[in-house]
Tab-separated table of C-alpha atoms and ligand atoms in Angstrom:
chain	number	residue	atom	x	y	z
A	1	MET	CA	57.352	127.435	99.485
A	2	ASN	CA	53.758	128.697	98.858
A	3	GLU	CA	50.504	127.254	98.452
A	4	ASN	CA	50.874	126.544	94.721
A	5	PHE	CA	53.968	124.553	95.067
A	6	ASN	CA	53.509	121.533	92.521
A	7	ILE	CA	54.174	118.384	94.907
A	8	ALA	CA	53.871	116.176	91.862
A	9	LYS	CA	57.022	118.117	90.368
A	10	SER	CA	58.553	118.136	93.676
A	11	ASN	CA	61.870	116.099	94.758
A	12	LEU	CA	60.052	116.526	98.263
A	13	PRO	CA	60.570	113.172	100.194
A	14	VAL	CA	57.342	112.131	101.211
A	15	LYS	CA	58.169	109.871	103.999
A	16	GLY	CA	55.770	110.133	106.526
A	17	PHE	CA	54.093	113.526	106.408
A	18	LEU	CA	54.385	116.485	104.570
A	19	ASP	CA	56.568	118.689	106.409
A	20	LEU	CA	53.903	121.736	107.732
A	21	LYS	CA	56.726	124.489	107.588
A	22	ASP	CA	56.647	124.018	103.733
A	23	PHE	CA	53.311	125.049	103.361
A	24	LEU	CA	51.117	128.015	103.994
A	25	ILE	CA	48.324	126.520	106.017
A	26	PRO	CA	44.935	128.361	107.093
A	27	GLU	CA	44.505	128.568	110.814
A	28	GLY	CA	41.638	128.160	112.939
A	29	GLU	CA	37.867	128.202	111.639
A	30	GLU	CA	39.453	128.934	108.066
A	31	LEU	CA	41.442	125.721	108.522
A	32	LYS	CA	37.997	123.786	109.178
A	33	LYS	CA	36.418	125.273	106.126
A	34	ALA	CA	39.301	124.616	103.734
A	35	ILE	CA	39.280	120.843	105.126
A	36	LEU	CA	35.262	120.483	104.615
A	37	GLU	CA	35.725	122.369	100.781
A	38	LEU	CA	38.683	119.824	100.156
A	39	LYS	CA	36.897	117.002	101.207
A	40	LYS	CA	33.582	117.783	99.001
A	41	GLU	CA	36.105	118.761	95.953
A	42	LYS	CA	37.641	115.430	96.044
A	43	ASN	CA	34.741	113.712	97.142
A	44	ALA	CA	36.764	112.188	99.972
A	45	VAL	CA	35.132	110.784	103.477
A	46	ILE	CA	37.247	111.362	106.604
A	47	LEU	CA	37.098	108.076	109.086
A	48	ALA	CA	38.392	108.741	112.480
A	49	HIS	CA	38.923	106.635	115.674
A	50	TYR	CA	38.020	107.510	119.158
A	51	TYR	CA	41.614	107.907	120.192
A	52	GLN	CA	42.135	110.536	117.705
A	53	PRO	CA	42.836	114.577	118.772
A	54	ALA	CA	39.304	115.740	119.236
A	55	GLU	CA	39.511	118.455	116.784
A	56	ILE	CA	40.044	115.394	114.250
A	57	GLN	CA	36.916	113.611	115.754
A	58	ASP	CA	34.549	116.479	115.311
A	59	ILE	CA	35.304	116.791	111.587
A	60	ALA	CA	35.130	113.067	111.090
A	61	ASP	CA	32.445	111.999	108.659
A	62	PHE	CA	32.537	108.511	110.677
A	63	LEU	CA	33.930	107.938	113.908
A	64	GLY	CA	34.165	104.278	115.338
A	65	ASP	CA	36.180	101.355	116.558
A	66	SER	CA	38.568	99.403	114.593
A	67	LEU	CA	35.658	97.278	113.348
A	68	GLN	CA	32.879	99.915	112.836
A	69	LEU	CA	36.066	101.831	110.994
A	70	ALA	CA	36.920	98.860	108.132
A	71	ARG	CA	33.048	98.153	107.625
A	72	GLN	CA	32.893	102.255	106.867
A	73	ALA	CA	36.221	101.934	104.763
A	74	LYS	CA	34.870	98.697	102.766
A	75	GLU	CA	31.469	100.335	102.168
A	76	THR	CA	32.198	103.764	101.208
A	77	ASN	CA	31.245	105.474	97.753
A	78	ALA	CA	33.699	108.172	98.436
A	79	ASP	CA	36.688	108.427	95.950
A	80	MET	CA	39.371	109.276	98.911
A	81	ILE	CA	39.443	107.960	102.117
A	82	ALA	CA	41.123	110.412	104.848
A	83	PHE	CA	42.120	107.538	107.493
A	84	CYS	CA	42.683	109.265	111.066
A	85	GLY	CA	43.764	106.417	112.761
A	86	VAL	CA	47.132	104.849	112.767
A	87	HIS	CA	48.967	102.995	109.999
A	88	PHE	CA	47.405	99.535	110.306
A	89	MET	CA	43.987	100.858	110.215
A	90	ALA	CA	44.172	102.993	107.023
A	91	GLU	CA	46.177	100.047	105.732
A	92	ALA	CA	43.058	97.791	106.512
A	93	ALA	CA	41.109	100.144	104.555
A	94	LYS	CA	42.864	99.569	101.367
A	95	ILE	CA	42.958	96.284	101.504
A	96	LEU	CA	39.089	96.280	102.234
A	97	ASN	CA	38.916	98.822	99.021
A	98	PRO	CA	41.591	98.755	96.971
A	99	THR	CA	40.105	101.037	94.159
A	100	LYS	CA	39.634	103.886	96.735
A	101	LYS	CA	42.801	106.255	97.089
A	102	VAL	CA	43.572	106.078	100.817
A	103	VAL	CA	45.730	108.818	102.249
A	104	LEU	CA	46.813	108.913	105.972
A	105	PRO	CA	47.785	112.280	107.477
A	106	ASP	CA	50.863	110.832	109.291
A	107	THR	CA	52.273	107.672	107.852
A	108	LEU	CA	54.623	107.450	111.217
A	109	ALA	CA	51.101	106.782	113.137
A	110	GLY	CA	52.310	103.562	114.040
A	111	CYS	CA	51.382	100.983	116.891
A	112	SER	CA	53.308	99.018	119.484
A	113	LEU	CA	51.633	95.918	118.780
A	114	ALA	CA	51.949	95.946	115.222
A	115	ASP	CA	55.683	97.361	115.131
A	116	ASN	CA	56.707	93.629	117.222
A	117	CYS	CA	54.760	91.409	115.194
A	118	SER	CA	55.980	89.892	111.648
A	119	GLY	CA	54.787	87.744	109.147
A	120	GLU	CA	57.795	85.621	109.089
A	121	GLY	CA	57.791	85.661	113.172
A	122	LEU	CA	54.100	84.018	113.077
A	123	ARG	CA	55.658	81.515	109.995
A	124	GLU	CA	57.936	80.440	112.745
A	125	MET	CA	55.255	79.877	115.241
A	126	ARG	CA	53.103	77.938	112.833
A	127	ALA	CA	55.972	75.656	112.003
A	128	LYS	CA	56.281	74.666	115.896
A	129	TYR	CA	52.722	74.271	116.540
A	130	PRO	CA	51.402	72.838	113.014
A	131	ASN	CA	47.839	71.852	113.951
A	132	SER	CA	47.246	75.497	115.127
A	133	LEU	CA	44.841	77.963	113.924
A	134	VAL	CA	46.111	81.667	114.225
A	135	ALA	CA	44.076	84.303	115.215
A	136	THR	CA	45.706	87.791	114.960
A	137	TYR	CA	44.201	91.129	116.286
A	138	ILE	CA	43.778	93.701	113.467
A	139	ASN	CA	46.362	95.744	115.058
A	140	CYS	CA	49.079	94.238	112.555
A	141	ASN	CA	50.634	95.017	109.482
A	142	ALA	CA	49.817	93.076	105.850
A	143	GLU	CA	52.364	90.899	106.047
A	144	THR	CA	51.277	89.574	109.444
A	145	LYS	CA	47.778	89.732	108.412
A	146	ALA	CA	48.603	87.931	105.103
A	147	GLU	CA	49.809	84.747	107.690
A	148	SER	CA	46.898	84.747	109.662
A	149	ASP	CA	43.907	82.426	109.318
A	150	VAL	CA	41.437	85.040	110.802
A	151	ILE	CA	41.734	88.572	112.049
A	152	VAL	CA	39.693	90.047	115.069
A	153	THR	CA	39.339	93.048	116.600
A	154	SER	CA	38.539	93.634	120.447
A	155	SER	CA	34.696	93.878	119.327
A	156	ASN	CA	34.487	90.955	117.754
A	157	ALA	CA	37.382	88.553	119.433
A	158	GLU	CA	35.239	86.875	121.760
A	159	THR	CA	32.520	85.847	118.720
A	160	ILE	CA	35.250	84.685	116.563
A	161	ILE	CA	36.932	82.652	118.702
A	162	ASN	CA	34.047	80.714	119.789
A	163	SER	CA	33.564	80.052	116.371
A	164	LEU	CA	36.803	78.396	115.928
A	165	PRO	CA	37.195	74.624	115.445
A	166	ASN	CA	37.570	73.206	119.298
A	167	ASP	CA	40.221	70.544	118.276
A	168	ARG	CA	42.543	72.802	116.765
A	169	PRO	CA	45.270	75.093	119.421
A	170	ILE	CA	44.892	78.614	118.494
A	171	ILE	CA	47.930	80.987	118.436
A	172	PHE	CA	47.115	84.354	119.225
A	173	ALA	CA	49.046	87.312	118.220
A	174	PRO	CA	50.404	90.332	118.858
A	175	ASP	CA	48.644	91.346	122.135
A	176	LYS	CA	49.421	88.709	124.756
A	177	ASN	CA	46.945	91.135	126.993
A	178	LEU	CA	43.961	90.916	125.115
A	179	GLY	CA	44.908	86.853	124.256
A	180	ARG	CA	45.072	85.960	127.807
A	181	TYR	CA	41.748	87.686	128.636
A	182	LEU	CA	40.090	85.906	125.714
A	183	SER	CA	41.705	82.464	126.428
A	184	LYS	CA	39.667	82.960	129.803
A	185	LYS	CA	36.231	84.161	128.284
A	186	THR	CA	36.287	81.438	125.770
A	187	GLY	CA	38.132	78.447	127.533
A	188	ARG	CA	39.980	78.181	124.983
A	189	GLU	CA	43.829	76.999	125.297
A	190	MET	CA	46.319	79.632	123.431
A	191	ILE	CA	49.777	80.247	122.272
A	192	LEU	CA	50.566	83.974	123.002
A	193	TRP	CA	52.873	86.159	120.847
A	194	ASP	CA	54.811	87.948	123.578
A	195	GLY	CA	53.279	91.787	122.777
A	196	SER	CA	51.706	94.429	124.446
A	197	CYS	CA	49.750	97.819	123.982
A	198	ILE	CA	52.266	100.784	125.304
A	199	VAL	CA	49.719	102.927	126.438
A	200	HIS	CA	47.208	99.892	128.145
A	201	GLU	CA	50.527	98.461	129.637
A	202	ALA	CA	51.563	101.606	131.539
A	203	PHE	CA	48.142	102.011	133.718
A	204	SER	CA	48.905	101.138	137.499
A	205	MET	CA	46.514	98.596	139.211
A	206	GLU	CA	48.065	100.147	142.539
A	207	ARG	CA	47.265	104.002	141.794
A	208	ILE	CA	43.767	102.316	140.436
A	209	ALA	CA	42.741	100.663	143.273
A	210	LYS	CA	43.636	104.076	145.412
A	211	GLN	CA	41.427	106.017	142.845
A	212	MET	CA	38.778	102.877	143.363
A	213	ALA	CA	38.798	103.252	147.437
A	214	GLU	CA	38.834	107.197	147.196
A	215	ASN	CA	35.780	106.898	144.610
A	216	PRO	CA	33.993	103.862	145.964
A	217	ASP	CA	30.574	104.668	143.871
A	218	ALA	CA	32.871	104.766	140.885
A	219	LYS	CA	32.752	101.604	138.629
A	220	LEU	CA	36.209	100.998	136.716
A	221	ILE	CA	36.004	100.131	132.924
A	222	ALA	CA	39.016	98.969	130.799
A	223	HIS	CA	40.151	97.584	127.446
A	224	PRO	CA	41.159	94.398	126.809
A	225	GLU	CA	44.486	95.630	125.959
A	226	SER	CA	45.363	96.640	129.782
A	227	GLU	CA	47.281	94.082	131.815
A	228	LYS	CA	45.702	91.301	134.077
A	229	PRO	CA	45.967	92.830	137.474
A	230	VAL	CA	43.876	96.103	136.040
A	231	LEU	CA	41.317	93.362	134.242
A	232	ASP	CA	40.901	91.699	137.436
A	233	LEU	CA	39.941	94.916	139.286
A	234	ALA	CA	37.657	96.026	136.583
A	235	HIS	CA	33.670	96.218	136.502
A	236	PHE	CA	33.169	95.815	133.022
A	237	ILE	CA	35.830	95.297	129.942
A	238	GLY	CA	35.262	95.851	126.285
A	239	SER	CA	36.790	97.639	122.874
A	240	THR	CA	36.460	101.380	122.496
A	241	SER	CA	32.818	101.198	121.136
A	242	ALA	CA	31.657	99.059	124.146
A	243	LEU	CA	33.233	101.180	126.756
A	244	LEU	CA	31.303	103.931	125.249
A	245	ASN	CA	27.872	102.225	125.173
A	246	TYR	CA	28.536	100.892	128.724
A	247	VAL	CA	28.748	104.733	130.307
A	248	GLU	CA	26.028	105.943	128.114
A	249	LYS	CA	23.370	103.252	129.418
A	250	ASP	CA	24.683	101.691	132.592
A	251	ASP	CA	22.957	103.641	135.457
A	252	CYS	CA	26.240	104.216	137.659
A	253	GLN	CA	27.147	107.888	137.656
A	254	LYS	CA	30.906	107.543	137.899
A	255	PHE	CA	33.645	106.100	135.992
A	256	ILE	CA	37.106	105.280	136.100
A	257	ILE	CA	38.369	104.704	132.473
A	258	ALA	CA	41.444	102.810	131.665
A	259	THR	CA	41.757	103.292	127.884
A	260	GLU	CA	43.632	105.955	125.672
A	261	ASP	CA	42.686	109.383	127.049
A	262	GLY	CA	41.366	110.306	123.150
A	263	ILE	CA	38.011	108.486	124.416
A	264	LEU	CA	36.708	111.249	127.173
A	265	HIS	CA	36.124	113.565	124.271
A	266	GLU	CA	33.031	111.241	122.736
A	267	MET	CA	32.113	109.993	126.236
A	268	LYS	CA	31.302	113.332	127.671
A	269	LYS	CA	29.632	114.139	124.728
A	270	ARG	CA	26.915	110.896	125.190
A	271	ALA	CA	27.356	110.945	128.908
A	272	PRO	CA	27.552	114.883	129.791
A	273	HIS	CA	26.068	114.658	133.219
A	274	LYS	CA	28.495	111.575	134.776
A	275	THR	CA	31.804	112.432	135.739
A	276	LEU	CA	34.609	110.624	134.049
A	277	ILE	CA	37.912	109.701	135.838
A	278	PRO	CA	41.151	108.729	133.597
A	279	ALA	CA	42.944	105.772	135.142
A	280	LEU	CA	46.390	106.441	136.503
A	281	VAL	CA	49.356	105.453	134.731
A	282	THR	CA	52.513	103.974	136.699
A	283	ASP	CA	54.616	107.103	135.928
A	284	GLU	CA	53.355	109.348	138.624
A	285	SER	CA	54.965	112.475	137.192
A	286	CYS	CA	52.002	112.336	133.963
A	287	ASN	CA	48.445	111.181	134.604
A	288	CYS	CA	47.675	111.219	130.949
A	289	SER	CA	47.487	107.994	128.541
A	290	GLU	CA	47.647	109.418	125.325
A	291	CYS	CA	48.755	107.061	122.474
A	292	PHE	CA	51.698	109.077	121.163
A	293	PHE	CA	50.883	107.500	117.508
A	294	MET	CA	47.162	107.956	117.266
A	295	LYS	CA	47.990	112.056	118.189
A	296	ARG	CA	50.137	112.109	115.177
A	297	ASN	CA	47.689	113.317	113.212
A	298	THR	CA	46.514	116.964	113.234
A	299	LEU	CA	44.103	118.959	111.484
A	300	GLU	CA	46.903	120.409	109.561
A	301	LYS	CA	48.253	117.224	108.222
A	302	LEU	CA	45.000	116.177	107.591
A	303	TYR	CA	44.362	119.518	105.613
A	304	LEU	CA	47.762	118.554	103.312
A	305	CYS	CA	46.863	115.172	103.143
A	306	LEU	CA	43.837	116.097	101.122
A	307	LYS	CA	44.979	119.068	99.307
A	308	TYR	CA	48.170	116.840	98.026
A	309	GLU	CA	46.225	113.443	98.397
A	310	LEU	CA	49.267	112.351	99.801
A	311	PRO	CA	51.122	110.233	102.073
A	312	GLU	CA	49.021	107.534	100.352
A	313	ILE	CA	48.987	103.920	101.345
A	314	THR	CA	49.963	101.649	98.587
A	315	MET	CA	50.274	97.772	98.816
A	316	ASP	CA	51.400	95.112	96.594
A	317	GLU	CA	48.514	93.061	94.757
A	318	GLU	CA	49.829	89.611	95.729
A	319	LEU	CA	50.240	90.844	99.265
A	320	ARG	CA	46.710	92.372	99.613
A	321	LEU	CA	44.740	89.414	97.883
A	322	LYS	CA	46.558	87.139	101.037
A	323	ALA	CA	45.772	89.788	103.680
A	324	LEU	CA	42.333	90.366	102.754
A	325	LYS	CA	41.538	86.685	102.999
A	326	PRO	CA	41.509	86.231	106.652
A	327	ILE	CA	39.853	89.812	107.262
A	328	GLU	CA	37.045	88.589	104.793
A	329	LEU	CA	36.654	85.432	107.224
A	330	MET	CA	36.609	88.067	110.370
A	331	MET	CA	33.781	90.054	108.457
A	332	GLU	CA	31.812	86.631	107.827
A	333	LEU	CA	32.084	85.637	111.090
A	334	SER	CA	31.217	88.639	112.626
A	335	LYS	CA	28.620	90.226	110.888
A	336	ASN	CA	26.125	90.393	113.891
A	337	VAL	CA	28.400	91.829	115.876
A	338	LYS	CA	27.705	95.700	116.075
B	1	LIG	P1	39.474	99.047	119.157
B	1	LIG	O1	39.100	98.258	118.542
B	1	LIG	O2	38.598	98.734	120.538
B	1	LIG	O3	38.832	100.519	118.669
B	1	LIG	O4	40.967	99.428	119.864
B	1	LIG	C1	41.704	100.007	119.109
B	1	LIG	C2	43.108	100.221	120.024
B	1	LIG	O5	43.946	100.107	118.725
B	1	LIG	C3	43.047	99.878	120.850
B	1	LIG	O6	44.209	100.388	121.621
B	2	LIG	FE1	48.575	100.475	119.202
B	2	LIG	FE2	48.075	101.075	121.786
B	2	LIG	FE3	48.034	103.102	120.188
B	2	LIG	FE4	46.268	101.243	120.133
B	2	LIG	S1	46.713	102.504	121.835
B	2	LIG	S2	46.947	102.088	118.358
B	2	LIG	S3	47.029	99.378	120.503
B	2	LIG	S4	49.815	101.536	120.487
């Protein structure tokens, strides 16, 4: 199949991504040039999360954490948003800015947290604790958001939990590690959904303790999706953007980093003279902590999705409006969070 292949007239199933083998795709610098040309031609904006492959981070118009990317998606004047992140992030962009075409290079870029929590499950939990408020991490699908009272991200969660009325119990879903951490920070009792991130739960407390002993001049910094034993060891805990700011501004020259590997690309740019050591995971045969979902996106798939405007995120309008409500409340309650 060549470049002139007319996808609109084809029966090619667009299940998760356009199959690379069906297309002629430019390579190397030509590929980057073609992406930039398509972006201009289509008046598109490329949004990328810090966990994306380095070459996608480098070509993006905006690089950010979940909250920053949601704000960018809401405010953009572009006609098309090419969202380089995972599905729930692109879906949130569509919920916030429905008149824009939102494309995701690979819609199979899921998330273990989002995939293990459902709207039905939340409804059942709410029925058990009828007086409760449901605060849900943005790492969930639209149906789950629609059953929530408020959405949080890792950078605004503490602010939002602190603003919820004291006389109501809080159901927190789907990340039990983030929920446990927030409960400790805010002193609020929480009923936790039993979910976790496959990347952050892989960090090994024992191996990290050894890394710390070998590098006594290093500080351990961790994303709050990590498990309690790792968080208990950490000198600093924060969202991806908070971890980046900390490494850049703190006097310390050496850091052990307990979050997804992709963040090291931007960290090295912001703190080129500091030593950055990826925290070790339990599996001794693998020293990496890559999110398999985040890494499904590639420059080639980004090129195809800009060119053919597929795969596109679409949504039922009734569901979108239900999911929008708790996201709008999040935006309002955290407008002062950077
Ligand atoms: P941030 O909101 O901190 O960018 O985290 C997103 C995420 O998926 C972490 O695993
Ligand atoms: Fe989901 Fe974990 Fe990947 Fe973040 S790192 S997208 S929480 S699976």
